[in-house]
mmCIF file of C-alpha atoms in Angstrom:
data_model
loop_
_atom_site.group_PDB
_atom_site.id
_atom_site.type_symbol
_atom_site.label_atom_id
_atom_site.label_comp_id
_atom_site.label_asym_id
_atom_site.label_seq_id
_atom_site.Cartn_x
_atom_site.Cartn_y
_atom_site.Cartn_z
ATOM 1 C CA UNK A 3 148.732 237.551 121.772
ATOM 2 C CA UNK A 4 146.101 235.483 120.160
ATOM 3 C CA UNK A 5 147.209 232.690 117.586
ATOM 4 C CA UNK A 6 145.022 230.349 115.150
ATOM 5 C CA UNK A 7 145.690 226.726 114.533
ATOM 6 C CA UNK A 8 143.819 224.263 111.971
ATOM 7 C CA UNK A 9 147.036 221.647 112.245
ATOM 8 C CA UNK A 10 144.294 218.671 113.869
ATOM 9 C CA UNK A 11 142.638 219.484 109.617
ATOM 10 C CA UNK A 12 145.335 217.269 108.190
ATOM 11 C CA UNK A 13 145.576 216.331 104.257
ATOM 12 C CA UNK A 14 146.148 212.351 103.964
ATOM 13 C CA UNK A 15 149.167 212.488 101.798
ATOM 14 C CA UNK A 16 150.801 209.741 100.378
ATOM 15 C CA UNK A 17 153.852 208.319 101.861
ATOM 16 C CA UNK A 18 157.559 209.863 100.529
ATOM 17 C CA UNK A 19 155.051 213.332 99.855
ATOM 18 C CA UNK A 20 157.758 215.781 100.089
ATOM 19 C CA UNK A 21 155.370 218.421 101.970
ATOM 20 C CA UNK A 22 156.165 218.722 105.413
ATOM 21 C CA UNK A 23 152.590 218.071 107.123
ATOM 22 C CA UNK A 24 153.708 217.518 110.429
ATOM 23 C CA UNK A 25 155.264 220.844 111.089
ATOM 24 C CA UNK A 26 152.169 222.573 111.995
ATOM 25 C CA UNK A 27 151.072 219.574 114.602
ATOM 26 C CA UNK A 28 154.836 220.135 115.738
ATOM 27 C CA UNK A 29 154.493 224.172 116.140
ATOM 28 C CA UNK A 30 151.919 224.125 117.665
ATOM 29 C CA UNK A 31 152.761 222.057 120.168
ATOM 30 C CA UNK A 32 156.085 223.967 120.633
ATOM 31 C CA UNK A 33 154.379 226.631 120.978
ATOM 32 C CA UNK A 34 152.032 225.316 123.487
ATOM 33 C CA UNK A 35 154.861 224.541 125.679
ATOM 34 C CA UNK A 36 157.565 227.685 125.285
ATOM 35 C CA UNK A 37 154.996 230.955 125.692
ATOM 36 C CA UNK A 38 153.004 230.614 128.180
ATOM 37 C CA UNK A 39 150.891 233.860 127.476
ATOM 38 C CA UNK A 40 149.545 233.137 123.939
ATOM 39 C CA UNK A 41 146.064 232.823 123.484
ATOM 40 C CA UNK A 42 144.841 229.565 120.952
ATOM 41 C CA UNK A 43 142.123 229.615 118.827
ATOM 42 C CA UNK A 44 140.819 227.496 116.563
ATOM 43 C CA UNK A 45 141.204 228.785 112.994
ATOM 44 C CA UNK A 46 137.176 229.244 111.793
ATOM 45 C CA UNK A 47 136.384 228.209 108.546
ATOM 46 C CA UNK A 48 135.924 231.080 105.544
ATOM 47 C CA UNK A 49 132.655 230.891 103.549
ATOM 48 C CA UNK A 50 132.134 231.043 99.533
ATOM 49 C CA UNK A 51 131.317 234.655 99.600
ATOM 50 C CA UNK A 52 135.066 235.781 101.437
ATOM 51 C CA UNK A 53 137.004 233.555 98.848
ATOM 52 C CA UNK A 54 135.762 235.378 96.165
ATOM 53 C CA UNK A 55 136.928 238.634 97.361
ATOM 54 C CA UNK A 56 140.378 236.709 95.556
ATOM 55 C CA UNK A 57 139.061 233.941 93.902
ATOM 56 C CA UNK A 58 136.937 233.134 91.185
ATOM 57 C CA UNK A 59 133.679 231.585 91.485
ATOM 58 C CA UNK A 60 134.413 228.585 89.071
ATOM 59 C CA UNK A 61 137.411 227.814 90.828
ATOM 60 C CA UNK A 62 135.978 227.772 93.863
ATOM 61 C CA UNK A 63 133.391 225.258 93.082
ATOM 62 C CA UNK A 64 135.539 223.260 91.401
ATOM 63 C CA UNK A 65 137.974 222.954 94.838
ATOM 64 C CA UNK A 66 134.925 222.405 96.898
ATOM 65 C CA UNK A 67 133.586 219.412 94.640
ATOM 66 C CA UNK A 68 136.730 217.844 93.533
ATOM 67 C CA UNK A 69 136.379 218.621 89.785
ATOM 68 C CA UNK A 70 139.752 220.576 89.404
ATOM 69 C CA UNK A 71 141.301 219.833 85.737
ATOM 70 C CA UNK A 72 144.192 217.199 86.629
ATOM 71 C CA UNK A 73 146.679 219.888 85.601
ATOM 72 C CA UNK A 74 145.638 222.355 88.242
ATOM 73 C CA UNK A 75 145.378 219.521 91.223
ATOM 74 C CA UNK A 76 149.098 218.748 89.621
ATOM 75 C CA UNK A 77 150.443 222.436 89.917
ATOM 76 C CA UNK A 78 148.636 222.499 93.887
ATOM 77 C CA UNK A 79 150.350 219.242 94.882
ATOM 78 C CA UNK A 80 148.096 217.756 96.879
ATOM 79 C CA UNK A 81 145.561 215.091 96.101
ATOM 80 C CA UNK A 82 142.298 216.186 96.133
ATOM 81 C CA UNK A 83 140.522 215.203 99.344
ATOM 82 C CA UNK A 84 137.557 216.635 101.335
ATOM 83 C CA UNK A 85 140.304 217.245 103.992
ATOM 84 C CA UNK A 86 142.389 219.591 101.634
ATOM 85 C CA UNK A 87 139.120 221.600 100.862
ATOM 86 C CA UNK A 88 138.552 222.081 104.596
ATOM 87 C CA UNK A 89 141.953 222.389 105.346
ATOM 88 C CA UNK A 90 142.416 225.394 103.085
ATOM 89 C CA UNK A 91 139.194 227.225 104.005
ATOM 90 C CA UNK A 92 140.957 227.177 107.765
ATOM 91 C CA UNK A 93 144.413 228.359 107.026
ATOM 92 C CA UNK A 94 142.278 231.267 105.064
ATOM 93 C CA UNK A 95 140.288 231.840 108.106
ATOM 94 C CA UNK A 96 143.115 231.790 110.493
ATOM 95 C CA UNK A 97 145.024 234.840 108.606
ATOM 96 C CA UNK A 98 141.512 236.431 108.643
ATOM 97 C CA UNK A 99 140.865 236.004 112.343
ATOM 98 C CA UNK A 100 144.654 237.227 112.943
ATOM 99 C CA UNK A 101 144.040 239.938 111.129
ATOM 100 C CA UNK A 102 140.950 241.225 112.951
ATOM 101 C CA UNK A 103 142.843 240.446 115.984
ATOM 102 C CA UNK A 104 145.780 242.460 115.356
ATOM 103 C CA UNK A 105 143.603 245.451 114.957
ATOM 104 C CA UNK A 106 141.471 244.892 118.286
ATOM 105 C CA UNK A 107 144.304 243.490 120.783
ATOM 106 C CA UNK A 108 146.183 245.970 122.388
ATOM 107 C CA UNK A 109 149.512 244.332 121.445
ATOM 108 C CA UNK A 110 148.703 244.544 117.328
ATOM 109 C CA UNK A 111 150.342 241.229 116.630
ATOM 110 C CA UNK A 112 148.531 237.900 116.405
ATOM 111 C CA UNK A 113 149.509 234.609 114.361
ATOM 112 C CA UNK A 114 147.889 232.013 112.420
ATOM 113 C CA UNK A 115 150.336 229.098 112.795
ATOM 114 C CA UNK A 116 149.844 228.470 109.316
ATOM 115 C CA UNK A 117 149.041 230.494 106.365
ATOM 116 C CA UNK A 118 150.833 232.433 103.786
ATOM 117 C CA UNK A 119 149.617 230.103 101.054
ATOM 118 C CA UNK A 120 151.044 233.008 98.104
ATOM 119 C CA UNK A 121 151.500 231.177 94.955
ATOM 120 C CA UNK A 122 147.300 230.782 94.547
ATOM 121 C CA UNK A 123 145.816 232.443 91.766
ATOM 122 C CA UNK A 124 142.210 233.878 91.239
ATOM 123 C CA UNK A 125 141.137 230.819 89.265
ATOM 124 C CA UNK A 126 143.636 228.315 90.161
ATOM 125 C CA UNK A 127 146.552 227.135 92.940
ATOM 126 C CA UNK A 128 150.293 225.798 92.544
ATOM 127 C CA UNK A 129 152.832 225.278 94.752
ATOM 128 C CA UNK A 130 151.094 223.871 97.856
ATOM 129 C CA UNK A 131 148.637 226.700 98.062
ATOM 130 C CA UNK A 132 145.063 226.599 97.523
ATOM 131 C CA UNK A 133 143.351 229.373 98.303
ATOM 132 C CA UNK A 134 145.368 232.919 98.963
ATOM 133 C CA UNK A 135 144.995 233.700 102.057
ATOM 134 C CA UNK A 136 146.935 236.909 102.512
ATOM 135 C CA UNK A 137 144.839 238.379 99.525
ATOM 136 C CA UNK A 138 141.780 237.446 101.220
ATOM 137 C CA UNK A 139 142.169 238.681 104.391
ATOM 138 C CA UNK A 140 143.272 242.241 103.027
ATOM 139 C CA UNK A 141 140.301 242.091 101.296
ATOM 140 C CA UNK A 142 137.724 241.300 103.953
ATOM 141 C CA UNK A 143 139.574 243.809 106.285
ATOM 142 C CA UNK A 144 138.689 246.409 103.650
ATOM 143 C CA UNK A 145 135.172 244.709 103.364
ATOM 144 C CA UNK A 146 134.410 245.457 106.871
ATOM 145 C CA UNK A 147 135.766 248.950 106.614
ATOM 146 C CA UNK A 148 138.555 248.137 109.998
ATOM 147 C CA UNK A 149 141.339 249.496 106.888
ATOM 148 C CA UNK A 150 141.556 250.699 103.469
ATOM 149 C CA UNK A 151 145.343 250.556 102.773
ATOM 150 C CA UNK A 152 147.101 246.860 103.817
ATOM 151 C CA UNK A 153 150.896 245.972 102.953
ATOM 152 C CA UNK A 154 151.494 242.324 102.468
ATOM 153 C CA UNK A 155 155.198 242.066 103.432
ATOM 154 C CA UNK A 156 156.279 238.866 101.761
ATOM 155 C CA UNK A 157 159.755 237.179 103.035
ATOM 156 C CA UNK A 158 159.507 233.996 102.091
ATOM 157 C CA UNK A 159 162.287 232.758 99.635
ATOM 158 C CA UNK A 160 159.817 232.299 96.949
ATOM 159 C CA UNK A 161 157.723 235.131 95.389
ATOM 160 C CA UNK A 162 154.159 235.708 96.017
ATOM 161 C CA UNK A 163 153.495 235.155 92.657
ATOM 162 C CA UNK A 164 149.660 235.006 93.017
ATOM 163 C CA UNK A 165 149.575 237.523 95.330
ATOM 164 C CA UNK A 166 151.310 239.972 93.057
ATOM 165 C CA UNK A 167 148.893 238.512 90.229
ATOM 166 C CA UNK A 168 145.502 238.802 92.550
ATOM 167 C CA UNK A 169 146.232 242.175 93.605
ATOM 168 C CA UNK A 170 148.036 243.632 90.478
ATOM 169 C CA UNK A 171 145.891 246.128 89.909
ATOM 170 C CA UNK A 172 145.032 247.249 93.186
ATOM 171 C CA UNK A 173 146.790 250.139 94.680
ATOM 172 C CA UNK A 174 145.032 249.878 98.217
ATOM 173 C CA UNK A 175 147.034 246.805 98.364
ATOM 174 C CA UNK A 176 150.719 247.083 98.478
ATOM 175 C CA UNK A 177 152.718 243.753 97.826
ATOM 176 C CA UNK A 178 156.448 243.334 98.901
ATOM 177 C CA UNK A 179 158.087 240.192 97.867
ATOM 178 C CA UNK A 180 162.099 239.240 99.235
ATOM 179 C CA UNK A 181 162.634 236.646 97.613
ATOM 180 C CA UNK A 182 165.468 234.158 96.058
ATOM 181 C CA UNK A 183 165.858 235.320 91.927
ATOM 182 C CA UNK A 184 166.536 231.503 90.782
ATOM 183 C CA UNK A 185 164.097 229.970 92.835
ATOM 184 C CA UNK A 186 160.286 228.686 92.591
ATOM 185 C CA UNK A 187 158.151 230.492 90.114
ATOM 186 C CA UNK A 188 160.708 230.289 87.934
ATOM 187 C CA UNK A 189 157.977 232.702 85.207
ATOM 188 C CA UNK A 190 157.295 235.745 88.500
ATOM 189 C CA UNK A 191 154.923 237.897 88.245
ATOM 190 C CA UNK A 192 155.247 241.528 89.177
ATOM 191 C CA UNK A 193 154.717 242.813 92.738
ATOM 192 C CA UNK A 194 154.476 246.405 93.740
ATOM 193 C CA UNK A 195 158.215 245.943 95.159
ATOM 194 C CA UNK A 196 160.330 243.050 94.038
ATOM 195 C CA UNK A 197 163.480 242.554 95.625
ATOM 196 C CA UNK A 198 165.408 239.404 93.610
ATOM 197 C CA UNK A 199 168.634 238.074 95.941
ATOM 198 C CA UNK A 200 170.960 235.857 94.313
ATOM 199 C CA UNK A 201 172.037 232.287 95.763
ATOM 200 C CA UNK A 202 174.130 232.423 98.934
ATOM 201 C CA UNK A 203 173.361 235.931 100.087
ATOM 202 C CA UNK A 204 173.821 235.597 103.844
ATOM 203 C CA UNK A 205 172.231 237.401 106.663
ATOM 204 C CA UNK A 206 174.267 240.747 106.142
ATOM 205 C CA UNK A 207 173.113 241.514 102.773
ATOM 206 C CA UNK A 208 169.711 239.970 102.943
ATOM 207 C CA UNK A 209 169.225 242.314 106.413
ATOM 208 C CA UNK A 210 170.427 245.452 104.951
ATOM 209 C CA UNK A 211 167.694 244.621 101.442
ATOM 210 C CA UNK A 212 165.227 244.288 103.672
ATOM 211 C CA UNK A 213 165.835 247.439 106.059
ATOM 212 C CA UNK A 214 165.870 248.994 102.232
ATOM 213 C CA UNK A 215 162.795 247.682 101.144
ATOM 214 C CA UNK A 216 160.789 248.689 104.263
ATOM 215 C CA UNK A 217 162.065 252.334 103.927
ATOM 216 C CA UNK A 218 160.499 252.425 100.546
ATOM 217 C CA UNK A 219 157.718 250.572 101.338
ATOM 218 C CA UNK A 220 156.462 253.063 103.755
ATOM 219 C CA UNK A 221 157.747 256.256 102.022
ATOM 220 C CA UNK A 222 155.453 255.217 98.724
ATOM 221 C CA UNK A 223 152.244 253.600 101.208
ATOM 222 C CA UNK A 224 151.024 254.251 104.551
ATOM 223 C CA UNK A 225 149.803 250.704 105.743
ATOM 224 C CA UNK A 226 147.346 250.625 108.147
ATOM 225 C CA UNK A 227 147.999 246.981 108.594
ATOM 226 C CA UNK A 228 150.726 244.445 107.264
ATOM 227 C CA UNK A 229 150.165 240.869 106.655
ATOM 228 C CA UNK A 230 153.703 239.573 107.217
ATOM 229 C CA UNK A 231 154.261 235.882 105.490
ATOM 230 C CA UNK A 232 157.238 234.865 107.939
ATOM 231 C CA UNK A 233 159.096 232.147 105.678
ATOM 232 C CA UNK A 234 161.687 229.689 107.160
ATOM 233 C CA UNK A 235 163.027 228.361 104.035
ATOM 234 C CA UNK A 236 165.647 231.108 103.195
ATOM 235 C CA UNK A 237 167.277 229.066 105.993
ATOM 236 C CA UNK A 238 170.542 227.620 104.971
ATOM 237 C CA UNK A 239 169.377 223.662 106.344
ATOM 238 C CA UNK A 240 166.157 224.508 104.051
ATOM 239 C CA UNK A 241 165.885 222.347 101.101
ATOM 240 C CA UNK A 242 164.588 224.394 98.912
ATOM 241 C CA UNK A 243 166.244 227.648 99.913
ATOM 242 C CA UNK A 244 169.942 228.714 99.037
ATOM 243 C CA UNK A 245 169.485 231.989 100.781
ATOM 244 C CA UNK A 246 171.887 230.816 103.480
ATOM 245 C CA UNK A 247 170.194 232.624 106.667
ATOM 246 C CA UNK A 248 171.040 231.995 109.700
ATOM 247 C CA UNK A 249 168.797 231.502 112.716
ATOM 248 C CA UNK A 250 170.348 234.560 113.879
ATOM 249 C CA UNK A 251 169.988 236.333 110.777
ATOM 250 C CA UNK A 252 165.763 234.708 110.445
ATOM 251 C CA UNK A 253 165.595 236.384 113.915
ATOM 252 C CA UNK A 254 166.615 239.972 112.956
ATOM 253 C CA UNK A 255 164.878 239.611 110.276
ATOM 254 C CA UNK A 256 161.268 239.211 112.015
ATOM 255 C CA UNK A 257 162.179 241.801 114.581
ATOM 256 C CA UNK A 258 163.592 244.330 111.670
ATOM 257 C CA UNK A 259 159.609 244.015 110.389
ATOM 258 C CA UNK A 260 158.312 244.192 114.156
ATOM 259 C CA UNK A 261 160.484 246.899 115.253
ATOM 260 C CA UNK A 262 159.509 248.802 112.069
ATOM 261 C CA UNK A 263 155.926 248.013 112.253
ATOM 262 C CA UNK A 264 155.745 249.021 115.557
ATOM 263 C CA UNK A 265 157.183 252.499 115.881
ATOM 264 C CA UNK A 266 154.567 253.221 113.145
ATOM 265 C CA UNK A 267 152.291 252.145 115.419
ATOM 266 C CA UNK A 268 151.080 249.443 112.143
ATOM 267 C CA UNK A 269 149.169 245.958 113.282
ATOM 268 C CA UNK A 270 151.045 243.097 112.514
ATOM 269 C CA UNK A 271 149.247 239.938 111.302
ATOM 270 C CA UNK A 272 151.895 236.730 111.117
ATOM 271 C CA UNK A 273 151.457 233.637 108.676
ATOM 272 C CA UNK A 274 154.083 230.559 108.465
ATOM 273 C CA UNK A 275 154.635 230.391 105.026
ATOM 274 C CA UNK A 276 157.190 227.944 103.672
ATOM 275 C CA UNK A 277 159.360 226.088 105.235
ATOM 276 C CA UNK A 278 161.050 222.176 104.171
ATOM 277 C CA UNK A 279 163.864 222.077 106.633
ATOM 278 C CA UNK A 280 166.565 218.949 105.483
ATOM 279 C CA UNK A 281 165.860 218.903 109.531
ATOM 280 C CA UNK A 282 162.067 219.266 110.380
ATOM 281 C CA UNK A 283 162.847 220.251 113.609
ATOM 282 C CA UNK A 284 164.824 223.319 112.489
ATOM 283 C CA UNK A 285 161.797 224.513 110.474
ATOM 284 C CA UNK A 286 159.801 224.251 113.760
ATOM 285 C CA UNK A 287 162.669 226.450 115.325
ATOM 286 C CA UNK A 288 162.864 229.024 112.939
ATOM 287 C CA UNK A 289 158.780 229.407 113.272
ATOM 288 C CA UNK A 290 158.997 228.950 117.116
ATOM 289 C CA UNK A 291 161.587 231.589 117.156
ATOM 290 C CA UNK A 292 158.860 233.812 115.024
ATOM 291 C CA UNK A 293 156.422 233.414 117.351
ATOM 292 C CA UNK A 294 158.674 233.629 120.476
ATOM 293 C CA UNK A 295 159.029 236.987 119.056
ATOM 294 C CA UNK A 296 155.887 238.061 117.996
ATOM 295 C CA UNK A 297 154.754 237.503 121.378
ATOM 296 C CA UNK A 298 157.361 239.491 122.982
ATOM 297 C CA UNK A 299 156.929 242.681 120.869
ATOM 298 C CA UNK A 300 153.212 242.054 121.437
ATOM 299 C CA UNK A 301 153.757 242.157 125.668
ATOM 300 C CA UNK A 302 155.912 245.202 125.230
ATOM 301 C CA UNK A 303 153.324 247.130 123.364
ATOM 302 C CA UNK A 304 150.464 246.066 125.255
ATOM 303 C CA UNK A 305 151.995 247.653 128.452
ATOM 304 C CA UNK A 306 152.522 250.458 126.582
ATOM 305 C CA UNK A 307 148.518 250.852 126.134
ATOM 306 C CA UNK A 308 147.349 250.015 129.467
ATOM 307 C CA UNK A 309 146.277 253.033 131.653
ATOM 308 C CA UNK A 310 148.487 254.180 134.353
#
């Protein structure tokens, strides 16, 4: 199984910066050291032209030279530095390379260790996300004619809010957000399937939504690929979850979508998406434990392809 990094691109944030940075050096590295069998690459950048398969032009001038109104840079998060610009254009490419990787390998999974930067808009960011990177890769896979219908299977606790608002109108495109109802965007937007769980739902219930929502999702759309943003923040140590997961319950959870994905024989492309553990290292658990899996659903249907 291939999977793309961009964690040595680091934003200098200030100090007390309540965005976990270090989690991606720290996934990485677990990652390195638990799976033997995974293949890194080096997230590639992603050029003018492939952002504005989601983004505007105007915006993304204004990211590249650092003249973002002060409201906007606010609503990101992040300080604007050269690194951030660079740094975003990588996490984009990573989804994009995993993408194009998950429908070449024979085990149709790959993972960019990052990604799943949702709440960007076409002509601006919020909520730690620059540039949307599920939106673009779905795009670009189109682009290049490897798919024309994508689902973008959201599960982290917040909604893809500029997801849903990117691809609103766009019914090769389906968008599937599980999400907390109180929680961050507090004004959602409207996804092809919204599933709203209240505070303290627990593994049971938040299993049994999702086995719902993936029945629907495939009896309306027949996804030749899914873009899965793999979330660890409806974990009940997150900070800003209240979901109250379990690991347990963030495990069946990823192989519920892997199991699903594969007996429809659909390529799975992986991005981290949020995660702000009160614990850091239980955020790098819950993604360790994503790709742990990922890789061992890839092995089992790469045997399955190979001749004799």
């Amino acid at each position: 199984m291939k999977a793309f990094y961009s964690d040595h691109f680091v934003l200098p944030l200030p100090a007390g910066h309540r965005f976990p940075m270090q989690k991606y050096r720290l996934i990485h590295e677990a990652a390195l050291a638990a799976i033997s069998d995974i293949d890194f690459n080096e997230a590639p950048t992603t050029s003018d032209g492939v952002l504005a398969l989601a983004h505007h032009p105007h915006y993304i001038s204004a990211v590249s030279a650092g003249t973002l109104p002060e409201s906007v840079q606010k609503a990101i998060g992040f300080p604007w530095t050269p690194q951030m610009v660079e740094r975003s254009r990588r996490s984009a490419g990573a989804t994009i390379a995993a993408c194009r990787a998950a429908l070449t390998d024979p085990g149709r999974i790959a993972v960019n260790l990052a990604g799943g930067t949702h709440h960007a808009f076409a002509d601006q960011g919020a909520g730690f996300c620059v540039f949307n990177d599920a939106a673009i890769a779905a795009r670009l896979m189109q682009a290049e004619r490897r798919v024309q219908r994508v689902a973008i299977v959201d599960l982290d606790v917040h909604q893809g809010n500029g997801t849903a608002s990117i691809l609103a109108n766009d019914d090769s495109i389906f968008t599937l957000s599980l999400h907390g109802e109180r929680n961050y965007p507090f004004d959602k937007e409207r996804s092809d399937l919204d599933v709203a769980l209240a505070d303290g739902t627990g593994d049971q219930a938040y299993l049994g939504a999702l086995q719902d929502a993936l029945a629907a999702v495939l009896g309306r759309f027949s996804p030749q690929l899914i873009i899965f943003l793999a979330g660890a923040d409806p974990h009940e140590g997150d900070r800003l979850g209240r979901l109250k997961l379990s690991f347990d319950g963030l495990a069946q959870r990823d192989a519920m979508l892997l199991e699903t994905a594969g007996r429809h024989a659909i390529p799975v492309a992986i991005a981290m998406a949020g995660g702000y553990g009160k614990n850091i290292q239980d955020t790098v658990a819950i993604h360790l434990q994503t790709i742990s899996l990922a890789a061992h659903f890839a092995r089992q249907q790469g045997a399955l392809t190979q001749p004799g």
